[in-house]
Amino acid sequence: MFDGFWDNVFRYPRYLITIVLGIFLNTFEPLFPLLKRPVTLIAIVGLLVGGLAFMTFTLRAMLGLGTI
C-alpha cells in the first residue's frame, strides 16, 4: 500500500523548484532584450534598487526597528 509513498513525497520539492523557475523565466523573459541597451538597463536597475529601498524603509518603519 505504501510502496512508493516516500518516492512520491521526495518528488514534490523538485516539482516546486521547476514550477518556480518556470514562472520566474516566463515573467522576466520579455525584459531580457531591454537589458541590451545601457539606458534601459540603468533605468530597470534603478527601479529595482528604488523599489527594494522603498520596501525596506516601509517595513522598518512599520515594524518599529529604529530610525535610519
PDB file of C-alpha atoms in Angstrom:
ATOM      1  CA  MET A   1       0.000   0.000   0.000  1.00  0.00           C
ATOM      2  CA  PHE A   2       2.818   2.449   0.843  1.00  0.00           C
ATOM      3  CA  ASP A   3       5.350   1.128  -1.655  1.00  0.00           C
ATOM      4  CA  GLY A   4       6.125   4.387  -3.422  1.00  0.00           C
ATOM      5  CA  PHE A   5       4.987   6.814  -0.723  1.00  0.00           C
ATOM      6  CA  TRP A   6       8.389   8.317   0.135  1.00  0.00           C
ATOM      7  CA  ASP A   7       9.438   8.408  -3.515  1.00  0.00           C
ATOM      8  CA  ASN A   8       6.332  10.425  -4.241  1.00  0.00           C
ATOM      9  CA  VAL A   9       6.923  12.736  -1.247  1.00  0.00           C
ATOM     10  CA  PHE A  10      10.504  13.436  -2.317  1.00  0.00           C
ATOM     11  CA  ARG A  11       9.361  14.380  -5.812  1.00  0.00           C
ATOM     12  CA  TYR A  12       7.372  17.389  -4.579  1.00  0.00           C
ATOM     13  CA  PRO A  13      10.369  19.701  -3.852  1.00  0.00           C
ATOM     14  CA  ARG A  14      11.704  19.101  -7.360  1.00  0.00           C
ATOM     15  CA  TYR A  15       8.266  19.866  -8.766  1.00  0.00           C
ATOM     16  CA  LEU A  16       8.078  23.083  -6.713  1.00  0.00           C
ATOM     17  CA  ILE A  17      11.502  24.236  -7.925  1.00  0.00           C
ATOM     18  CA  THR A  18      10.528  23.516 -11.520  1.00  0.00           C
ATOM     19  CA  ILE A  19       7.292  25.492 -11.224  1.00  0.00           C
ATOM     20  CA  VAL A  20       9.014  28.475  -9.552  1.00  0.00           C
ATOM     21  CA  LEU A  21      11.774  28.550 -12.180  1.00  0.00           C
ATOM     22  CA  GLY A  22       9.204  28.393 -14.973  1.00  0.00           C
ATOM     23  CA  ILE A  23       7.238  31.296 -13.540  1.00  0.00           C
ATOM     24  CA  PHE A  24      10.435  33.295 -12.990  1.00  0.00           C
ATOM     25  CA  LEU A  25      11.716  32.744 -16.524  1.00  0.00           C
ATOM     26  CA  ASN A  26       8.373  33.476 -18.182  1.00  0.00           C
ATOM     27  CA  THR A  27       7.975  36.643 -16.146  1.00  0.00           C
ATOM     28  CA  PHE A  28      11.395  38.129 -16.872  1.00  0.00           C
ATOM     29  CA  GLU A  29      11.979  36.809 -20.402  1.00  0.00           C
ATOM     30  CA  PRO A  30      10.385  39.883 -22.059  1.00  0.00           C
ATOM     31  CA  LEU A  31      12.834  42.119 -20.142  1.00  0.00           C
ATOM     32  CA  PHE A  32      15.989  40.466 -21.487  1.00  0.00           C
ATOM     33  CA  PRO A  33      16.029  42.378 -24.810  1.00  0.00           C
ATOM     34  CA  LEU A  34      15.686  45.630 -22.868  1.00  0.00           C
ATOM     35  CA  LEU A  35      18.833  44.852 -20.896  1.00  0.00           C
ATOM     36  CA  LYS A  36      20.981  45.071 -24.036  1.00  0.00           C
ATOM     37  CA  ARG A  37      20.622  48.862 -24.201  1.00  0.00           C
ATOM     38  CA  PRO A  38      22.533  50.741 -21.470  1.00  0.00           C
ATOM     39  CA  VAL A  39      19.818  53.365 -20.919  1.00  0.00           C
ATOM     40  CA  THR A  40      17.068  50.854 -20.215  1.00  0.00           C
ATOM     41  CA  LEU A  41      19.453  48.707 -18.166  1.00  0.00           C
ATOM     42  CA  ILE A  42      20.219  51.655 -15.894  1.00  0.00           C
ATOM     43  CA  ALA A  43      16.514  52.508 -15.644  1.00  0.00           C
ATOM     44  CA  ILE A  44      15.489  48.948 -14.750  1.00  0.00           C
ATOM     45  CA  VAL A  45      18.294  48.567 -12.188  1.00  0.00           C
ATOM     46  CA  GLY A  46      17.354  51.946 -10.710  1.00  0.00           C
ATOM     47  CA  LEU A  47      13.713  50.897 -10.426  1.00  0.00           C
ATOM     48  CA  LEU A  48      14.665  47.628  -8.740  1.00  0.00           C
ATOM     49  CA  VAL A  49      17.013  49.332  -6.263  1.00  0.00           C
ATOM     50  CA  GLY A  50      14.466  52.067  -5.558  1.00  0.00           C
ATOM     51  CA  GLY A  51      11.697  49.515  -5.019  1.00  0.00           C
ATOM     52  CA  LEU A  52      13.884  47.480  -2.681  1.00  0.00           C
ATOM     53  CA  ALA A  53      14.826  50.600  -0.704  1.00  0.00           C
ATOM     54  CA  PHE A  54      11.166  51.649  -0.509  1.00  0.00           C
ATOM     55  CA  MET A  55      10.126  48.231   0.780  1.00  0.00           C
ATOM     56  CA  THR A  56      12.993  48.189   3.302  1.00  0.00           C
ATOM     57  CA  PHE A  57      12.231  51.632   4.686  1.00  0.00           C
ATOM     58  CA  THR A  58       8.497  50.964   4.802  1.00  0.00           C
ATOM     59  CA  LEU A  59       8.877  47.647   6.639  1.00  0.00           C
ATOM     60  CA  ARG A  60      11.410  49.104   9.081  1.00  0.00           C
ATOM     61  CA  ALA A  61       9.014  51.960   9.878  1.00  0.00           C
ATOM     62  CA  MET A  62       6.013  49.640  10.213  1.00  0.00           C
ATOM     63  CA  LEU A  63       7.845  47.218  12.489  1.00  0.00           C
ATOM     64  CA  GLY A  64       9.475  49.945  14.585  1.00  0.00           C
ATOM     65  CA  LEU A  65      13.007  48.674  14.045  1.00  0.00           C
ATOM     66  CA  GLY A  66      14.594  52.041  14.704  1.00  0.00           C
ATOM     67  CA  THR A  67      15.498  55.113  12.770  1.00  0.00           C
ATOM     68  CA  ILE A  68      17.808  55.041   9.818  1.00  0.00           C
TER      69      ILE A  68
END
